[in-house]
Amino acid sequence: VEWEWFPKLLETIETVRQPVVAGIKGAAPAGAFELTLPCDIRILGSEASYGVLEVKLGTFPHGGGTQRLARLVGLSKAKEIVLTGEFVAPEEALECGLVHEVCEPGAVDERAKAFADDLTENAPLGMERAKRLLNGAFDVPLEQGLALEESLGRELDDTRDYREGIEARLEGREPTFEGH
């Protein structure tokens, strides 16, 4: 099977402007596990089989599993997950920050949709810039990241959404963001 499309799919998930929420219900080993790593939010079913097992198959996770996983959970935990080739228990996945929530298997879709719906209430320009900077947070020195953060933040000072957010807060109402 040719897999040239897989890295591009993962990059698209990671770089799309909107936050991406993954609902993981059942078995998500190997490539399916790696498919969830660039997602911004991961909701895991309490009975899911979730992890990388490639070292037990004569290879290693090479769809982002060594790089994205280490950035999510830290190097030591990523080594444990990758080198043992064992599934990660749902409670452990939650504890180490690999997933954001664990719920009953039948509630995964509902919880993932609810999380996504909640995100749609936030300012799209702010979320897009925050996502971009968070994804690149470990790629640049702190000073450079802080300067970029300030610069991109100032770009939003004159937007309709920023004015709406401030006005709504002062008026005690929910803001209506339009993405400009």
GROMACS .gro file of C-alpha atoms in nm:
model
  180
    1VAL     CA    1   0.000   0.000   0.000
    2GLU     CA    2   0.129   0.345  -0.093
    3TRP     CA    3   0.111   0.591   0.196
    4GLU     CA    4   0.247   0.913   0.042
    5TRP     CA    5  -0.081   1.087   0.123
    6PHE     CA    6  -0.062   1.014   0.497
    7PRO     CA    7   0.199   1.275   0.600
    8LYS     CA    8   0.013   1.539   0.398
    9LEU     CA    9  -0.313   1.448   0.573
   10LEU     CA   10  -0.147   1.482   0.915
   11GLU     CA   11   0.004   1.817   0.816
   12THR     CA   12  -0.337   1.939   0.698
   13ILE     CA   13  -0.498   1.843   1.029
   14GLU     CA   14  -0.223   2.023   1.216
   15THR     CA   15  -0.225   2.341   1.009
   16VAL     CA   16  -0.592   2.390   0.924
   17ARG     CA   17  -0.710   2.721   1.071
   18GLN     CA   18  -0.991   2.573   1.277
   19PRO     CA   19  -0.933   2.354   1.582
   20VAL     CA   20  -0.978   1.982   1.511
   21VAL     CA   21  -1.145   1.755   1.766
   22ALA     CA   22  -1.090   1.377   1.751
   23GLY     CA   23  -1.332   1.127   1.898
   24ILE     CA   24  -1.162   0.791   1.958
   25LYS     CA   25  -1.410   0.513   2.033
   26GLY     CA   26  -1.263   0.174   1.961
   27ALA     CA   27  -0.932   0.053   1.828
   28ALA     CA   28  -0.683   0.322   1.728
   29PRO     CA   29  -0.346   0.150   1.699
   30ALA     CA   30  -0.044   0.246   1.489
   31GLY     CA   31  -0.140   0.483   1.206
   32ALA     CA   32  -0.486   0.547   1.352
   33PHE     CA   33  -0.314   0.656   1.675
   34GLU     CA   34  -0.081   0.882   1.478
   35LEU     CA   35  -0.380   1.028   1.294
   36THR     CA   36  -0.510   1.166   1.625
   37LEU     CA   37  -0.182   1.329   1.733
   38PRO     CA   38  -0.206   1.646   1.521
   39CYS     CA   39  -0.564   1.702   1.638
   40ASP     CA   40  -0.606   1.987   1.883
   41ILE     CA   41  -0.841   1.804   2.118
   42ARG     CA   42  -0.873   1.427   2.171
   43ILE     CA   43  -1.174   1.261   2.342
   44LEU     CA   44  -1.111   0.893   2.423
   45GLY     CA   45  -1.360   0.617   2.494
   46SER     CA   46  -1.294   0.432   2.818
   47GLU     CA   47  -1.267   0.097   2.635
   48ALA     CA   48  -1.051   0.214   2.344
   49SER     CA   49  -0.729   0.040   2.240
   50TYR     CA   50  -0.502   0.338   2.184
   51GLY     CA   51  -0.129   0.339   2.116
   52VAL     CA   52   0.156   0.251   1.885
   53LEU     CA   53   0.262  -0.110   1.848
   54GLU     CA   54   0.498  -0.084   1.553
   55VAL     CA   55   0.806  -0.197   1.750
   56LYS     CA   56   0.625  -0.529   1.798
   57LEU     CA   57   0.581  -0.552   1.419
   58GLY     CA   58   0.943  -0.496   1.316
   59THR     CA   59   0.926  -0.122   1.250
   60PHE     CA   60   0.854   0.196   1.446
   61PRO     CA   61   0.588   0.468   1.430
   62HIS     CA   62   0.701   0.684   1.142
   63GLY     CA   63   0.389   0.886   1.069
   64GLY     CA   64   0.472   1.150   1.327
   65GLY     CA   65   0.454   0.918   1.627
   66THR     CA   66   0.804   0.990   1.751
   67GLN     CA   67   0.788   1.365   1.696
   68ARG     CA   68   0.431   1.474   1.773
   69LEU     CA   69   0.394   1.235   2.065
   70ALA     CA   70   0.709   1.365   2.237
   71ARG     CA   71   0.582   1.721   2.202
   72LEU     CA   72   0.246   1.624   2.354
   73VAL     CA   73   0.352   1.414   2.652
   74GLY     CA   74   0.725   1.480   2.695
   75LEU     CA   75   1.022   1.275   2.585
   76SER     CA   76   1.028   1.027   2.872
   77LYS     CA   77   0.660   0.930   2.841
   78ALA     CA   78   0.682   0.918   2.461
   79LYS     CA   79   0.977   0.678   2.488
   80GLU     CA   80   0.776   0.455   2.720
   81ILE     CA   81   0.476   0.452   2.486
   82VAL     CA   82   0.676   0.396   2.165
   83LEU     CA   83   0.942   0.157   2.291
   84THR     CA   84   0.708  -0.075   2.482
   85GLY     CA   85   0.461  -0.100   2.196
   86GLU     CA   86   0.184  -0.139   2.453
   87PHE     CA   87  -0.153   0.032   2.438
   88VAL     CA   88  -0.199   0.331   2.666
   89ALA     CA   89  -0.474   0.284   2.924
   90PRO     CA   90  -0.740   0.556   2.894
   91GLU     CA   91  -0.676   0.685   3.248
   92GLU     CA   92  -0.303   0.702   3.176
   93ALA     CA   93  -0.367   0.882   2.845
   94LEU     CA   94  -0.567   1.143   3.034
   95GLU     CA   95  -0.313   1.175   3.314
   96CYS     CA   96  -0.017   1.233   3.083
   97GLY     CA   97  -0.201   1.485   2.864
   98LEU     CA   98  -0.232   1.263   2.558
   99VAL     CA   99  -0.610   1.305   2.560
  100HIS     CA  100  -0.828   1.577   2.704
  101GLU     CA  101  -1.118   1.368   2.824
  102VAL     CA  102  -1.212   1.004   2.878
  103CYS     CA  103  -1.578   0.906   2.863
  104GLU     CA  104  -1.800   0.603   2.811
  105PRO     CA  105  -1.767   0.459   2.458
  106GLY     CA  106  -2.125   0.548   2.369
  107ALA     CA  107  -2.069   0.912   2.464
  108VAL     CA  108  -1.755   0.979   2.256
  109ASP     CA  109  -1.933   1.131   1.954
  110GLU     CA  110  -2.157   1.344   2.172
  111ARG     CA  111  -1.866   1.472   2.385
  112ALA     CA  112  -1.645   1.542   2.082
  113LYS     CA  113  -1.928   1.731   1.911
  114ALA     CA  114  -2.002   1.926   2.230
  115PHE     CA  115  -1.636   2.023   2.260
  116ALA     CA  116  -1.628   2.131   1.895
  117ASP     CA  117  -1.953   2.325   1.938
  118ASP     CA  118  -1.807   2.508   2.238
  119LEU     CA  119  -1.503   2.606   2.032
  120THR     CA  120  -1.724   2.759   1.763
  121GLU     CA  121  -1.836   3.018   2.020
  122ASN     CA  122  -1.482   3.160   2.039
  123ALA     CA  123  -1.328   3.423   1.813
  124PRO     CA  124  -1.204   3.244   1.498
  125LEU     CA  125  -0.916   3.485   1.431
  126GLY     CA  126  -0.788   3.451   1.787
  127MET     CA  127  -0.813   3.072   1.782
  128GLU     CA  128  -0.639   3.050   1.444
  129ARG     CA  129  -0.344   3.259   1.562
  130ALA     CA  130  -0.328   3.085   1.898
  131LYS     CA  131  -0.328   2.743   1.730
  132ARG     CA  132  -0.052   2.848   1.490
  133LEU     CA  133   0.168   2.979   1.771
  134LEU     CA  134   0.102   2.684   2.002
  135ASN     CA  135   0.190   2.438   1.725
  136GLY     CA  136   0.522   2.616   1.670
  137ALA     CA  137   0.596   2.694   2.035
  138PHE     CA  138   0.894   2.457   2.056
  139ASP     CA  139   1.034   2.547   1.714
  140VAL     CA  140   1.168   2.893   1.802
  141PRO     CA  141   1.352   3.047   2.096
  142LEU     CA  142   1.125   3.192   2.366
  143GLU     CA  143   1.210   3.553   2.282
  144GLN     CA  144   1.121   3.503   1.916
  145GLY     CA  145   0.796   3.328   2.007
  146LEU     CA  146   0.699   3.609   2.245
  147ALA     CA  147   0.770   3.872   1.979
  148LEU     CA  148   0.557   3.684   1.725
  149GLU     CA  149   0.282   3.645   1.984
  150GLU     CA  150   0.277   4.020   2.049
  151SER     CA  151   0.284   4.104   1.679
  152LEU     CA  152   0.000   3.869   1.586
  153GLY     CA  153  -0.197   3.982   1.891
  154ARG     CA  154  -0.168   4.348   1.791
  155GLU     CA  155  -0.303   4.261   1.445
  156LEU     CA  156  -0.632   4.174   1.612
  157ASP     CA  157  -0.661   4.500   1.808
  158ASP     CA  158  -0.847   4.672   1.522
  159THR     CA  159  -1.078   4.387   1.427
  160ARG     CA  160  -1.454   4.387   1.459
  161ASP     CA  161  -1.435   4.063   1.661
  162TYR     CA  162  -1.204   4.216   1.922
  163ARG     CA  163  -1.435   4.517   1.966
  164GLU     CA  164  -1.734   4.281   1.985
  165GLY     CA  165  -1.566   4.064   2.247
  166ILE     CA  166  -1.485   4.363   2.470
  167GLU     CA  167  -1.830   4.520   2.427
  168ALA     CA  168  -2.008   4.193   2.496
  169ARG     CA  169  -1.805   4.140   2.815
  170LEU     CA  170  -1.881   4.495   2.936
  171GLU     CA  171  -2.251   4.452   2.854
  172GLY     CA  172  -2.274   4.112   3.020
  173ARG     CA  173  -2.376   3.924   2.705
  174GLU     CA  174  -2.234   3.653   2.483
  175PRO     CA  175  -2.031   3.787   2.189
  176THR     CA  176  -2.117   3.719   1.826
  177PHE     CA  177  -1.795   3.671   1.632
  178GLU     CA  178  -1.782   3.698   1.254
  179GLY     CA  179  -1.415   3.632   1.178
  180HIS     CA  180  -1.311   3.986   1.090
   0.00000   0.00000   0.00000
